[in-house]
Amino acid sequence: RQAKGGNYLRDYLKLFSHLRFAAYVLQSGFSSGCFYTMAAASAFLMTGYLGRSASEFGSYFAMFPVGFFLGNLISSRLSGRVSIETMVIIGGAINFVAISAQSALILAGHISPLILFVPGAMITFGQGLALPNSTTGAMRVIPSLSGTASGIGVFCQTFIGALCAQIYSSISDGTPLSMVWVTSICSVLTLGAGCIPYYLKIRGK
């Protein structure tokens, strides 16, 4: 048992020694952080801040999975024609633009269900584009450790997403500003991590 545990640890270290692998799993993790934070915040903001009903929140929330479905559909159609690195950076860019637009509107004093959920749908659309490719890219770094790589990727998505949602809940002040801070930071980190594999590809590394 100890030997197996040691082998697993060495496998993890071996994977994370590759910058490309770390970038892929962090990109998907911080992207999930944007989604988890917005999902948690939108529930409170819709009912507590905007005074809308729970049923109305549920209707708007449907935009999130629809966005992911459309992004995933397009990703599957472009598979093999557009490189993994390009799809990941496009997904990160969509995430960044959506969060930037939403943050600018909120900071300007505008808040409505559409301002909450249209950017949220864009985030999940970007996830749908990037996530299958970041997962594939992470698994290709060391093919013999593809299963381990996949497991780490799923863990990072869930852990970082939950961590960001917890940070939001800890600093929430009853206004949309707490969401703006957390999602803005996550969107920058998502785009930054997504740029790394693209840069490595250009450099031939």
PDB file of C-alpha atoms in Angstrom:
ATOM      1  CA  ARG A   1       0.000   0.000   0.000  1.00  0.00           C
ATOM      2  CA  GLN A   2       2.795   2.403   0.840  1.00  0.00           C
ATOM      3  CA  ALA A   3       4.457   1.675  -2.464  1.00  0.00           C
ATOM      4  CA  LYS A   4       1.270   2.435  -4.350  1.00  0.00           C
ATOM      5  CA  GLY A   5       0.801   5.666  -2.428  1.00  0.00           C
ATOM      6  CA  GLY A   6       4.347   6.667  -3.250  1.00  0.00           C
ATOM      7  CA  ASN A   7       3.784   5.841  -6.904  1.00  0.00           C
ATOM      8  CA  TYR A   8       0.667   8.008  -7.012  1.00  0.00           C
ATOM      9  CA  LEU A   9       2.528  10.907  -5.459  1.00  0.00           C
ATOM     10  CA  ARG A  10       5.351  10.562  -7.962  1.00  0.00           C
ATOM     11  CA  ASP A  11       2.805  10.481 -10.787  1.00  0.00           C
ATOM     12  CA  TYR A  12       1.199  13.696  -9.529  1.00  0.00           C
ATOM     13  CA  LEU A  13       4.559  15.419  -9.237  1.00  0.00           C
ATOM     14  CA  LYS A  14       5.572  14.164 -12.658  1.00  0.00           C
ATOM     15  CA  LEU A  15       2.417  15.607 -14.235  1.00  0.00           C
ATOM     16  CA  PHE A  16       2.656  18.958 -12.451  1.00  0.00           C
ATOM     17  CA  SER A  17       6.301  19.274 -13.458  1.00  0.00           C
ATOM     18  CA  HIS A  18       4.940  19.995 -16.939  1.00  0.00           C
ATOM     19  CA  LEU A  19       3.800  23.611 -17.268  1.00  0.00           C
ATOM     20  CA  ARG A  20       1.385  22.649 -20.042  1.00  0.00           C
ATOM     21  CA  PHE A  21      -0.450  20.186 -17.768  1.00  0.00           C
ATOM     22  CA  ALA A  22      -0.679  22.646 -14.872  1.00  0.00           C
ATOM     23  CA  ALA A  23      -2.008  25.309 -17.228  1.00  0.00           C
ATOM     24  CA  TYR A  24      -4.741  23.058 -18.602  1.00  0.00           C
ATOM     25  CA  VAL A  25      -6.060  21.933 -15.208  1.00  0.00           C
ATOM     26  CA  LEU A  26      -5.855  25.445 -13.749  1.00  0.00           C
ATOM     27  CA  GLN A  27      -7.669  26.891 -16.755  1.00  0.00           C
ATOM     28  CA  SER A  28     -10.570  24.518 -16.248  1.00  0.00           C
ATOM     29  CA  GLY A  29     -10.442  25.070 -12.480  1.00  0.00           C
ATOM     30  CA  PHE A  30     -10.594  28.869 -12.574  1.00  0.00           C
ATOM     31  CA  SER A  31     -13.233  28.729 -15.288  1.00  0.00           C
ATOM     32  CA  SER A  32     -15.315  26.583 -12.955  1.00  0.00           C
ATOM     33  CA  GLY A  33     -14.569  29.118 -10.227  1.00  0.00           C
ATOM     34  CA  CYS A  34     -16.273  31.798 -12.321  1.00  0.00           C
ATOM     35  CA  PHE A  35     -19.305  29.583 -12.823  1.00  0.00           C
ATOM     36  CA  TYR A  36     -19.611  28.364  -9.224  1.00  0.00           C
ATOM     37  CA  THR A  37     -19.305  31.911  -7.920  1.00  0.00           C
ATOM     38  CA  MET A  38     -21.866  33.295 -10.325  1.00  0.00           C
ATOM     39  CA  ALA A  39     -24.263  30.427  -9.641  1.00  0.00           C
ATOM     40  CA  ALA A  40     -24.024  31.023  -5.883  1.00  0.00           C
ATOM     41  CA  ALA A  41     -24.273  34.801  -6.209  1.00  0.00           C
ATOM     42  CA  SER A  42     -27.119  34.836  -8.702  1.00  0.00           C
ATOM     43  CA  ALA A  43     -29.363  32.824  -6.377  1.00  0.00           C
ATOM     44  CA  PHE A  44     -28.974  35.397  -3.596  1.00  0.00           C
ATOM     45  CA  LEU A  45     -29.009  38.466  -5.852  1.00  0.00           C
ATOM     46  CA  MET A  46     -32.156  37.404  -7.662  1.00  0.00           C
ATOM     47  CA  THR A  47     -34.196  36.720  -4.527  1.00  0.00           C
ATOM     48  CA  GLY A  48     -32.564  38.906  -1.868  1.00  0.00           C
ATOM     49  CA  TYR A  49     -31.269  41.895  -3.852  1.00  0.00           C
ATOM     50  CA  LEU A  50     -33.668  42.128  -6.794  1.00  0.00           C
ATOM     51  CA  GLY A  51     -36.662  40.670  -4.975  1.00  0.00           C
ATOM     52  CA  ARG A  52     -37.513  38.167  -7.709  1.00  0.00           C
ATOM     53  CA  SER A  53     -39.216  34.837  -7.108  1.00  0.00           C
ATOM     54  CA  ALA A  54     -37.467  31.478  -6.888  1.00  0.00           C
ATOM     55  CA  SER A  55     -39.360  30.267  -9.957  1.00  0.00           C
ATOM     56  CA  GLU A  56     -38.107  33.242 -11.970  1.00  0.00           C
ATOM     57  CA  PHE A  57     -34.570  32.469 -10.821  1.00  0.00           C
ATOM     58  CA  GLY A  58     -35.024  28.886 -12.003  1.00  0.00           C
ATOM     59  CA  SER A  59     -36.182  30.049 -15.423  1.00  0.00           C
ATOM     60  CA  TYR A  60     -33.173  32.317 -15.901  1.00  0.00           C
ATOM     61  CA  PHE A  61     -30.760  29.721 -14.500  1.00  0.00           C
ATOM     62  CA  ALA A  62     -31.644  27.433 -17.413  1.00  0.00           C
ATOM     63  CA  MET A  63     -29.500  29.744 -19.555  1.00  0.00           C
ATOM     64  CA  PHE A  64     -26.372  28.326 -17.885  1.00  0.00           C
ATOM     65  CA  PRO A  65     -26.676  24.687 -19.045  1.00  0.00           C
ATOM     66  CA  VAL A  66     -27.921  25.843 -22.458  1.00  0.00           C
ATOM     67  CA  GLY A  67     -24.741  27.893 -22.865  1.00  0.00           C
ATOM     68  CA  PHE A  68     -22.581  24.911 -21.953  1.00  0.00           C
ATOM     69  CA  PHE A  69     -24.485  22.633 -24.328  1.00  0.00           C
ATOM     70  CA  LEU A  70     -24.022  25.026 -27.264  1.00  0.00           C
ATOM     71  CA  GLY A  71     -20.322  25.482 -26.509  1.00  0.00           C
ATOM     72  CA  ASN A  72     -19.818  21.741 -26.244  1.00  0.00           C
ATOM     73  CA  LEU A  73     -21.707  21.182 -29.490  1.00  0.00           C
ATOM     74  CA  ILE A  74     -19.528  23.660 -31.367  1.00  0.00           C
ATOM     75  CA  SER A  75     -16.398  22.198 -29.778  1.00  0.00           C
ATOM     76  CA  SER A  76     -17.306  18.720 -31.019  1.00  0.00           C
ATOM     77  CA  ARG A  77     -17.902  20.048 -34.526  1.00  0.00           C
ATOM     78  CA  LEU A  78     -14.540  21.839 -34.604  1.00  0.00           C
ATOM     79  CA  SER A  79     -12.604  18.912 -33.126  1.00  0.00           C
ATOM     80  CA  GLY A  80      -9.698  18.019 -35.394  1.00  0.00           C
ATOM     81  CA  ARG A  81      -9.990  21.246 -37.400  1.00  0.00           C
ATOM     82  CA  VAL A  82      -9.033  23.727 -34.692  1.00  0.00           C
ATOM     83  CA  SER A  83      -6.144  23.011 -32.337  1.00  0.00           C
ATOM     84  CA  ILE A  84      -6.694  22.242 -28.662  1.00  0.00           C
ATOM     85  CA  GLU A  85      -4.625  25.265 -27.664  1.00  0.00           C
ATOM     86  CA  THR A  86      -6.727  27.596 -29.803  1.00  0.00           C
ATOM     87  CA  MET A  87     -10.026  26.286 -28.442  1.00  0.00           C
ATOM     88  CA  VAL A  88      -8.814  26.656 -24.857  1.00  0.00           C
ATOM     89  CA  ILE A  89      -7.675  30.237 -25.346  1.00  0.00           C
ATOM     90  CA  ILE A  90     -10.915  31.141 -27.151  1.00  0.00           C
ATOM     91  CA  GLY A  91     -12.928  29.721 -24.257  1.00  0.00           C
ATOM     92  CA  GLY A  92     -10.846  31.733 -21.791  1.00  0.00           C
ATOM     93  CA  ALA A  93     -11.230  34.899 -23.870  1.00  0.00           C
ATOM     94  CA  ILE A  94     -15.028  34.520 -23.974  1.00  0.00           C
ATOM     95  CA  ASN A  95     -15.003  34.067 -20.203  1.00  0.00           C
ATOM     96  CA  PHE A  96     -12.907  37.217 -19.746  1.00  0.00           C
ATOM     97  CA  VAL A  97     -15.021  39.355 -22.065  1.00  0.00           C
ATOM     98  CA  ALA A  98     -18.274  38.209 -20.436  1.00  0.00           C
ATOM     99  CA  ILE A  99     -17.037  38.945 -16.919  1.00  0.00           C
ATOM    100  CA  SER A 100     -15.528  42.291 -17.966  1.00  0.00           C
ATOM    101  CA  ALA A 101     -18.778  43.430 -19.573  1.00  0.00           C
ATOM    102  CA  GLN A 102     -20.844  42.307 -16.592  1.00  0.00           C
ATOM    103  CA  SER A 103     -18.479  43.954 -14.108  1.00  0.00           C
ATOM    104  CA  ALA A 104     -18.493  47.246 -16.028  1.00  0.00           C
ATOM    105  CA  LEU A 105     -22.291  47.326 -16.063  1.00  0.00           C
ATOM    106  CA  ILE A 106     -22.587  46.488 -12.367  1.00  0.00           C
ATOM    107  CA  LEU A 107     -19.960  49.064 -11.371  1.00  0.00           C
ATOM    108  CA  ALA A 108     -21.892  51.617 -13.438  1.00  0.00           C
ATOM    109  CA  GLY A 109     -24.936  50.903 -11.282  1.00  0.00           C
ATOM    110  CA  HIS A 110     -26.865  48.608 -13.616  1.00  0.00           C
ATOM    111  CA  ILE A 111     -28.192  45.318 -12.272  1.00  0.00           C
ATOM    112  CA  SER A 112     -30.961  43.125 -13.652  1.00  0.00           C
ATOM    113  CA  PRO A 113     -31.599  39.418 -14.256  1.00  0.00           C
ATOM    114  CA  LEU A 114     -30.243  39.687 -17.799  1.00  0.00           C
ATOM    115  CA  ILE A 115     -27.056  41.344 -16.560  1.00  0.00           C
ATOM    116  CA  LEU A 116     -26.607  38.388 -14.239  1.00  0.00           C
ATOM    117  CA  PHE A 117     -27.519  35.554 -16.555  1.00  0.00           C
ATOM    118  CA  VAL A 118     -26.493  36.555 -20.090  1.00  0.00           C
ATOM    119  CA  PRO A 119     -22.802  36.835 -19.088  1.00  0.00           C
ATOM    120  CA  GLY A 120     -23.285  33.619 -17.100  1.00  0.00           C
ATOM    121  CA  ALA A 121     -24.507  31.866 -20.242  1.00  0.00           C
ATOM    122  CA  MET A 122     -21.451  33.218 -22.087  1.00  0.00           C
ATOM    123  CA  ILE A 123     -19.204  31.814 -19.354  1.00  0.00           C
ATOM    124  CA  THR A 124     -20.710  28.348 -19.659  1.00  0.00           C
ATOM    125  CA  PHE A 125     -20.515  28.656 -23.454  1.00  0.00           C
ATOM    126  CA  GLY A 126     -16.782  29.340 -23.115  1.00  0.00           C
ATOM    127  CA  GLN A 127     -16.524  26.381 -20.739  1.00  0.00           C
ATOM    128  CA  GLY A 128     -18.242  24.173 -23.287  1.00  0.00           C
ATOM    129  CA  LEU A 129     -15.645  25.194 -25.875  1.00  0.00           C
ATOM    130  CA  ALA A 130     -12.579  24.914 -23.649  1.00  0.00           C
ATOM    131  CA  LEU A 131     -13.279  22.118 -21.165  1.00  0.00           C
ATOM    132  CA  PRO A 132     -13.222  19.123 -23.544  1.00  0.00           C
ATOM    133  CA  ASN A 133     -10.021  20.458 -25.076  1.00  0.00           C
ATOM    134  CA  SER A 134      -8.276  21.299 -21.801  1.00  0.00           C
ATOM    135  CA  THR A 135      -9.125  17.808 -20.525  1.00  0.00           C
ATOM    136  CA  THR A 136      -7.795  16.196 -23.701  1.00  0.00           C
ATOM    137  CA  GLY A 137      -4.705  18.388 -23.626  1.00  0.00           C
ATOM    138  CA  ALA A 138      -3.957  17.457 -20.008  1.00  0.00           C
ATOM    139  CA  MET A 139      -4.338  13.754 -20.777  1.00  0.00           C
ATOM    140  CA  ARG A 140      -1.941  14.009 -23.733  1.00  0.00           C
ATOM    141  CA  VAL A 141       0.958  15.471 -21.746  1.00  0.00           C
ATOM    142  CA  ILE A 142       1.981  12.019 -20.487  1.00  0.00           C
ATOM    143  CA  PRO A 143      -0.178   9.438 -22.307  1.00  0.00           C
ATOM    144  CA  SER A 144       0.739   6.648 -19.889  1.00  0.00           C
ATOM    145  CA  LEU A 145      -0.743   8.740 -17.041  1.00  0.00           C
ATOM    146  CA  SER A 146      -3.866   9.847 -18.896  1.00  0.00           C
ATOM    147  CA  GLY A 147      -6.206   8.349 -16.279  1.00  0.00           C
ATOM    148  CA  THR A 148      -4.415  10.103 -13.439  1.00  0.00           C
ATOM    149  CA  ALA A 149      -4.383  13.333 -15.423  1.00  0.00           C
ATOM    150  CA  SER A 150      -8.127  13.113 -15.980  1.00  0.00           C
ATOM    151  CA  GLY A 151      -8.757  12.544 -12.282  1.00  0.00           C
ATOM    152  CA  ILE A 152      -6.622  15.518 -11.288  1.00  0.00           C
ATOM    153  CA  GLY A 153      -8.461  17.664 -13.810  1.00  0.00           C
ATOM    154  CA  VAL A 154     -11.873  16.773 -12.377  1.00  0.00           C
ATOM    155  CA  PHE A 155     -10.587  17.376  -8.845  1.00  0.00           C
ATOM    156  CA  CYS A 156      -9.224  20.814  -9.760  1.00  0.00           C
ATOM    157  CA  GLN A 157     -12.489  21.807 -11.437  1.00  0.00           C
ATOM    158  CA  THR A 158     -14.512  20.875  -8.375  1.00  0.00           C
ATOM    159  CA  PHE A 159     -12.068  22.029  -5.703  1.00  0.00           C
ATOM    160  CA  ILE A 160     -11.199  25.411  -7.212  1.00  0.00           C
ATOM    161  CA  GLY A 161     -14.842  26.025  -8.106  1.00  0.00           C
ATOM    162  CA  ALA A 162     -15.983  25.258  -4.550  1.00  0.00           C
ATOM    163  CA  LEU A 163     -13.127  27.314  -3.087  1.00  0.00           C
ATOM    164  CA  CYS A 164     -14.080  30.363  -5.138  1.00  0.00           C
ATOM    165  CA  ALA A 165     -17.742  30.006  -4.147  1.00  0.00           C
ATOM    166  CA  GLN A 166     -16.655  29.785  -0.499  1.00  0.00           C
ATOM    167  CA  ILE A 167     -14.505  32.901  -0.854  1.00  0.00           C
ATOM    168  CA  TYR A 168     -17.475  34.723  -2.349  1.00  0.00           C
ATOM    169  CA  SER A 169     -19.757  33.673   0.511  1.00  0.00           C
ATOM    170  CA  SER A 170     -17.128  34.763   3.044  1.00  0.00           C
ATOM    171  CA  ILE A 171     -16.774  38.295   1.656  1.00  0.00           C
ATOM    172  CA  SER A 172     -20.366  38.778   0.485  1.00  0.00           C
ATOM    173  CA  ASP A 173     -21.753  42.107   1.652  1.00  0.00           C
ATOM    174  CA  GLY A 174     -25.241  41.805   0.217  1.00  0.00           C
ATOM    175  CA  THR A 175     -24.370  43.666  -2.985  1.00  0.00           C
ATOM    176  CA  PRO A 176     -23.167  42.459  -6.411  1.00  0.00           C
ATOM    177  CA  LEU A 177     -19.669  43.856  -5.755  1.00  0.00           C
ATOM    178  CA  SER A 178     -18.443  40.729  -3.978  1.00  0.00           C
ATOM    179  CA  MET A 179     -19.312  38.657  -7.045  1.00  0.00           C
ATOM    180  CA  VAL A 180     -17.556  41.177  -9.276  1.00  0.00           C
ATOM    181  CA  TRP A 181     -14.303  40.886  -7.331  1.00  0.00           C
ATOM    182  CA  VAL A 182     -14.180  37.094  -7.278  1.00  0.00           C
ATOM    183  CA  THR A 183     -15.311  36.498 -10.870  1.00  0.00           C
ATOM    184  CA  SER A 184     -13.002  39.221 -12.225  1.00  0.00           C
ATOM    185  CA  ILE A 185      -9.950  37.656 -10.595  1.00  0.00           C
ATOM    186  CA  CYS A 186     -10.993  34.183 -11.747  1.00  0.00           C
ATOM    187  CA  SER A 187     -11.540  35.381 -15.338  1.00  0.00           C
ATOM    188  CA  VAL A 188      -8.037  36.891 -15.496  1.00  0.00           C
ATOM    189  CA  LEU A 189      -6.524  33.662 -14.146  1.00  0.00           C
ATOM    190  CA  THR A 190      -8.633  31.594 -16.576  1.00  0.00           C
ATOM    191  CA  LEU A 191      -7.397  33.566 -19.569  1.00  0.00           C
ATOM    192  CA  GLY A 192      -3.823  33.635 -18.298  1.00  0.00           C
ATOM    193  CA  ALA A 193      -3.713  29.871 -17.799  1.00  0.00           C
ATOM    194  CA  GLY A 194      -5.312  29.329 -21.208  1.00  0.00           C
ATOM    195  CA  CYS A 195      -2.621  31.431 -22.893  1.00  0.00           C
ATOM    196  CA  ILE A 196       0.233  29.280 -21.600  1.00  0.00           C
ATOM    197  CA  PRO A 197      -0.325  26.171 -23.799  1.00  0.00           C
ATOM    198  CA  TYR A 198      -0.810  28.428 -26.829  1.00  0.00           C
ATOM    199  CA  TYR A 199       2.468  30.214 -26.065  1.00  0.00           C
ATOM    200  CA  LEU A 200       4.270  26.895 -25.582  1.00  0.00           C
ATOM    201  CA  LYS A 201       2.939  25.677 -28.928  1.00  0.00           C
ATOM    202  CA  ILE A 202       4.199  28.812 -30.707  1.00  0.00           C
ATOM    203  CA  ARG A 203       7.601  28.338 -29.101  1.00  0.00           C
ATOM    204  CA  GLY A 204       7.619  24.691 -30.152  1.00  0.00           C
ATOM    205  CA  LYS A 205       7.799  23.383 -26.586  1.00  0.00           C
TER     206      LYS A 205
END
